[in-house]
PDB file of C-alpha atoms in Angstrom:
ATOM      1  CA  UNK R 203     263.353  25.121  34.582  1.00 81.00           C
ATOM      2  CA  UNK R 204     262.859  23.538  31.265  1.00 88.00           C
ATOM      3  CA  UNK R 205     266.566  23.897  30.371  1.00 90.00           C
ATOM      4  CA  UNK R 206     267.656  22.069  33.808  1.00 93.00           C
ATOM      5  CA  UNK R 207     265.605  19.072  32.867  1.00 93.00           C
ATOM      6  CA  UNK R 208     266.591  18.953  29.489  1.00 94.00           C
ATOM      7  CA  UNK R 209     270.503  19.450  30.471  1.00 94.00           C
ATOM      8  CA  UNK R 210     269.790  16.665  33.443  1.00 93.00           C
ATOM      9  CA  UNK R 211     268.254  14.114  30.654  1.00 93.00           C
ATOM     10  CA  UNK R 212     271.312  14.529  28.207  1.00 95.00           C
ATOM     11  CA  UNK R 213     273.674  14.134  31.215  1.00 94.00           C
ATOM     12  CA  UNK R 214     271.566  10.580  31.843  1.00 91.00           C
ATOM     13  CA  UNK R 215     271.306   9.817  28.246  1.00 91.00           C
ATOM     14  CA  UNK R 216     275.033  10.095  27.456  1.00 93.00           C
ATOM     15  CA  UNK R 217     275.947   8.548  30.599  1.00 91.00           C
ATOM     16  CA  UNK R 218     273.591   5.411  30.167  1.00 88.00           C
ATOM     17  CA  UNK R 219     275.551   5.134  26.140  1.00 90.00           C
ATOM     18  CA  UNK R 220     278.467   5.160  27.408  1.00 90.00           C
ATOM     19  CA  UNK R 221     277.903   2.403  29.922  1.00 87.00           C
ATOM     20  CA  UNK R 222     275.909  -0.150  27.229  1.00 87.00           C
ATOM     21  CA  UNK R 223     279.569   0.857  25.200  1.00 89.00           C
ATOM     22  CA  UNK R 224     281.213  -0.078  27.953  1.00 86.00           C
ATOM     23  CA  UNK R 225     279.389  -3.482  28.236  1.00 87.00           C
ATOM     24  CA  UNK R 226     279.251  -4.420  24.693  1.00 88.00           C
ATOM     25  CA  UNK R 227     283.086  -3.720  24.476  1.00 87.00           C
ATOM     26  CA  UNK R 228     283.905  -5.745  27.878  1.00 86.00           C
ATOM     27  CA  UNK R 229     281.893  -8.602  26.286  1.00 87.00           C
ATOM     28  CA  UNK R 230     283.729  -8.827  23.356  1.00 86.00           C
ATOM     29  CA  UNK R 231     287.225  -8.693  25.124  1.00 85.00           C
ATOM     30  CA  UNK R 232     285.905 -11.474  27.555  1.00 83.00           C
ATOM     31  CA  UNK R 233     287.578 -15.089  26.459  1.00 82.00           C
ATOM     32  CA  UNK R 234     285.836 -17.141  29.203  1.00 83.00           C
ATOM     33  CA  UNK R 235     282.247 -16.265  27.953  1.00 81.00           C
ATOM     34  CA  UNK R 236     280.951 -18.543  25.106  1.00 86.00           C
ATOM     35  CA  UNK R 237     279.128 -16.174  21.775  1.00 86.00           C
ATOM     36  CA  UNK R 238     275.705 -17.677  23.092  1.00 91.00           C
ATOM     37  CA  UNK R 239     276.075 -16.235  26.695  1.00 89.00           C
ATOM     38  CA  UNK R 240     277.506 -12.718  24.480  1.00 88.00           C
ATOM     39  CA  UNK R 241     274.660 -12.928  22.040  1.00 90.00           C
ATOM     40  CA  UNK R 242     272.139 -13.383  24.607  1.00 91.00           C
ATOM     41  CA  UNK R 243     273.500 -10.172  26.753  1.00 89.00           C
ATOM     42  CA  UNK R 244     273.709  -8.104  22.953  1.00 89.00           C
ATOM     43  CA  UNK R 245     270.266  -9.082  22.884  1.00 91.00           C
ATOM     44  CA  UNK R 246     268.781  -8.398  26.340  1.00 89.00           C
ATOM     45  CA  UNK R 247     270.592  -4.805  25.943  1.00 87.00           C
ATOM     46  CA  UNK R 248     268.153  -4.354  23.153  1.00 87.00           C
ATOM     47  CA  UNK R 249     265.078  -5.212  24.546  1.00 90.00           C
ATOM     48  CA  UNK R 250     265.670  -4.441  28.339  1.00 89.00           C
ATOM     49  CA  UNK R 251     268.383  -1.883  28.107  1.00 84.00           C
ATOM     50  CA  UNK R 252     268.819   0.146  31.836  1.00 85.00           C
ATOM     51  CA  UNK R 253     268.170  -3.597  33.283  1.00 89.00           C
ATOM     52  CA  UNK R 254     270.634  -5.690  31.608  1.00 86.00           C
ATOM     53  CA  UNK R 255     273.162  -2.795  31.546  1.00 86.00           C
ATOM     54  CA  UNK R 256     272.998  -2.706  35.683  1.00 86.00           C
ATOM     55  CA  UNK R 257     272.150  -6.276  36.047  1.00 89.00           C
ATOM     56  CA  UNK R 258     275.474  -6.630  33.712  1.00 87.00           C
ATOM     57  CA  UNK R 259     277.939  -4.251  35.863  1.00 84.00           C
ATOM     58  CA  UNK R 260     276.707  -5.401  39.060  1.00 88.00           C
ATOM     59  CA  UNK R 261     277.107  -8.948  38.118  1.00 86.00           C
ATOM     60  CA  UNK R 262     280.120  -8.934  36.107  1.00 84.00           C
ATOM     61  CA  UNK R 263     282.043  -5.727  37.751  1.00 81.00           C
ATOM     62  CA  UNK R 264     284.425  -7.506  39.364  1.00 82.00           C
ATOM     63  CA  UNK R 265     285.804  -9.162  35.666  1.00 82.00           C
ATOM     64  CA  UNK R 266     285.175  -5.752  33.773  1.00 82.00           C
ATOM     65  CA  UNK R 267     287.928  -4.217  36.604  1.00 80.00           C
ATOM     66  CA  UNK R 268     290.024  -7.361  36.362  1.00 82.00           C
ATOM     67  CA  UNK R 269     290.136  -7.096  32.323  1.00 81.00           C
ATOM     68  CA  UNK R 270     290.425  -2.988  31.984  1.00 79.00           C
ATOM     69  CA  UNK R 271     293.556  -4.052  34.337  1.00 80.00           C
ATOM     70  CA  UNK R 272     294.813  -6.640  32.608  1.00 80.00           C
ATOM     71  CA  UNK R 273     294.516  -4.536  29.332  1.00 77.00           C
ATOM     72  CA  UNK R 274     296.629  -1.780  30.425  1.00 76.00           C
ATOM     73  CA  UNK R 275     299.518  -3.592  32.500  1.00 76.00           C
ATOM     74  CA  UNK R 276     300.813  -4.187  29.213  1.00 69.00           C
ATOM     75  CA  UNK R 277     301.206  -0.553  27.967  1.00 64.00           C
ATOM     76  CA  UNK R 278     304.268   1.280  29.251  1.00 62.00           C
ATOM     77  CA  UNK R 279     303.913   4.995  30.591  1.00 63.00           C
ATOM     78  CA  UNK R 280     304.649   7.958  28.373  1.00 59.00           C
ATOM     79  CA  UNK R 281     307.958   8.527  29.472  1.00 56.00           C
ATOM     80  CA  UNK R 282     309.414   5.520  28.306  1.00 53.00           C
ATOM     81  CA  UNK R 283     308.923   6.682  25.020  1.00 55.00           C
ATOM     82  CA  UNK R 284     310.812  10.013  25.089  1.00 56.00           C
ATOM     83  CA  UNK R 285     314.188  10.018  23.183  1.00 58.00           C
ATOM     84  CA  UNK R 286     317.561  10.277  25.511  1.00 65.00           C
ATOM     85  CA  UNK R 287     319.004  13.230  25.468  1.00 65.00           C
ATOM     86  CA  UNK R 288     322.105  13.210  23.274  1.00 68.00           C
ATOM     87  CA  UNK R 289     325.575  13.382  24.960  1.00 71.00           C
ATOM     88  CA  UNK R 290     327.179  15.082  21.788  1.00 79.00           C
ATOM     89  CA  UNK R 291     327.342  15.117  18.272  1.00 82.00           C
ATOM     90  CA  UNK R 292     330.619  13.018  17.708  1.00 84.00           C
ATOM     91  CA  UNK R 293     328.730  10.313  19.448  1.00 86.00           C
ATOM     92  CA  UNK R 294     325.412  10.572  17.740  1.00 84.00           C
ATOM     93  CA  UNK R 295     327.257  10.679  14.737  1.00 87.00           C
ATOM     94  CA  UNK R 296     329.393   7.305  15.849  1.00 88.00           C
ATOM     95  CA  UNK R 297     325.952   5.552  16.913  1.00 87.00           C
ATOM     96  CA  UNK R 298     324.617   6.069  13.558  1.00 87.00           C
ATOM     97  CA  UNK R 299     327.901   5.161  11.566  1.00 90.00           C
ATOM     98  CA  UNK R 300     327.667   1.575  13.879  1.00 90.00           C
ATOM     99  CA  UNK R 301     323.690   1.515  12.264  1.00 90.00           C
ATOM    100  CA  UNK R 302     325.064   1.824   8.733  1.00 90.00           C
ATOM    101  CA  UNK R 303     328.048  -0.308   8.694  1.00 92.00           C
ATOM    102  CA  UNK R 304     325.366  -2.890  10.460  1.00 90.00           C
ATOM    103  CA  UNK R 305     323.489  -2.658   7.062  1.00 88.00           C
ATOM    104  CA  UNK R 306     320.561  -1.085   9.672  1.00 87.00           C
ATOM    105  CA  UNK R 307     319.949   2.060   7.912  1.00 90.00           C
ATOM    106  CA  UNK R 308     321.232   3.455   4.350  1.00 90.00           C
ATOM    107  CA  UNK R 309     323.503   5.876   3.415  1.00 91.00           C
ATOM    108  CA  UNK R 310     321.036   8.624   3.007  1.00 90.00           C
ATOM    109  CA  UNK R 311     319.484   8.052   6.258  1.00 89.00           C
ATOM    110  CA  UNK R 312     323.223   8.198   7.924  1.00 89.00           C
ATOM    111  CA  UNK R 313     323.524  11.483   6.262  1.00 89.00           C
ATOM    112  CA  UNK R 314     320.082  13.162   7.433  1.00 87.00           C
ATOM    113  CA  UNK R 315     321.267  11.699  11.313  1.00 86.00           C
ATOM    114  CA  UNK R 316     324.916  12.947  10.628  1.00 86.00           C
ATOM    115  CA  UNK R 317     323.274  16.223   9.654  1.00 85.00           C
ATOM    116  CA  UNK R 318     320.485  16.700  12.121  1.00 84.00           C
ATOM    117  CA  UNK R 319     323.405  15.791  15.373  1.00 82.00           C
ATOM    118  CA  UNK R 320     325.431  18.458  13.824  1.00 82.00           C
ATOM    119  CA  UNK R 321     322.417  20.894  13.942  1.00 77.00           C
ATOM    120  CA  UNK R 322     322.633  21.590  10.339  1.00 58.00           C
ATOM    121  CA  UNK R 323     318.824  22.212   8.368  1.00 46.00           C
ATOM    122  CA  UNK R 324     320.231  20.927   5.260  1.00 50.00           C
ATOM    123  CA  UNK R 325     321.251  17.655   4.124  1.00 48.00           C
ATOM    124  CA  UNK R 326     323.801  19.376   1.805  1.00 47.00           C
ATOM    125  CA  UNK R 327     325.682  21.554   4.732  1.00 46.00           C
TER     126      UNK R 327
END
């Protein structure tokens, strides 16, 4: 029974520091709040912690949602950063000729694309 309690209290524990992290980092990111109203919150998390931490989510809930949103609208999914596929060599290898006579990449890296579309290991081949 002693095991259940003690696995129960580190379940609360780490769930209570993740919420004061949670806080503290939505504070920070908040531009409408002045540093006395922040410092004053930083400092009522240290003497009151459980209190301030639910006072703070059930009064300021609403923005923490509206800012977690806000910070990810910005970040594009994880597809858009796969390569395309490439059609064929010939034009991987014209795409990257356009790229060096651009003065975009040097000779060298024209070479290691030239070499990697034709499926070759070695620079040299």
């Amino acid at each position: 029974m002693d095991l259940i309690w003690w696995l129960l209290w580190i379940f609360w524990f780490t769930a209570y520091i993740y919420v004061v992290i949670v806080v503290i980092t939505d504070l920070f990111r908040d531009e409408n709040l002045s540093g006395w109203f922040k410092a004053l919150w930083i400092i009522a998390l240290v003497f009151v912690p459980f209190l301030t931490a639910l006072i703070y989510v059930i009064a300021r809930g609403k923005g923490m949602a509206e800012r977690a949103r806000e910070r990810y609208a910005g970040v594009p999914e994880a597809d858009d950063y796969r390569p395309s596929a490439s059609v064929s060599p010939a034009e991987d290898i014209a795409k990257a000729k356009a790229l060096l006579d651009a003065g975009t990449i040097t000779q060298g890296e024209f070479d290691a694309l030239k070499s990697k579309a034709l499926g070759n290991q070695y620079f040299g081949a």
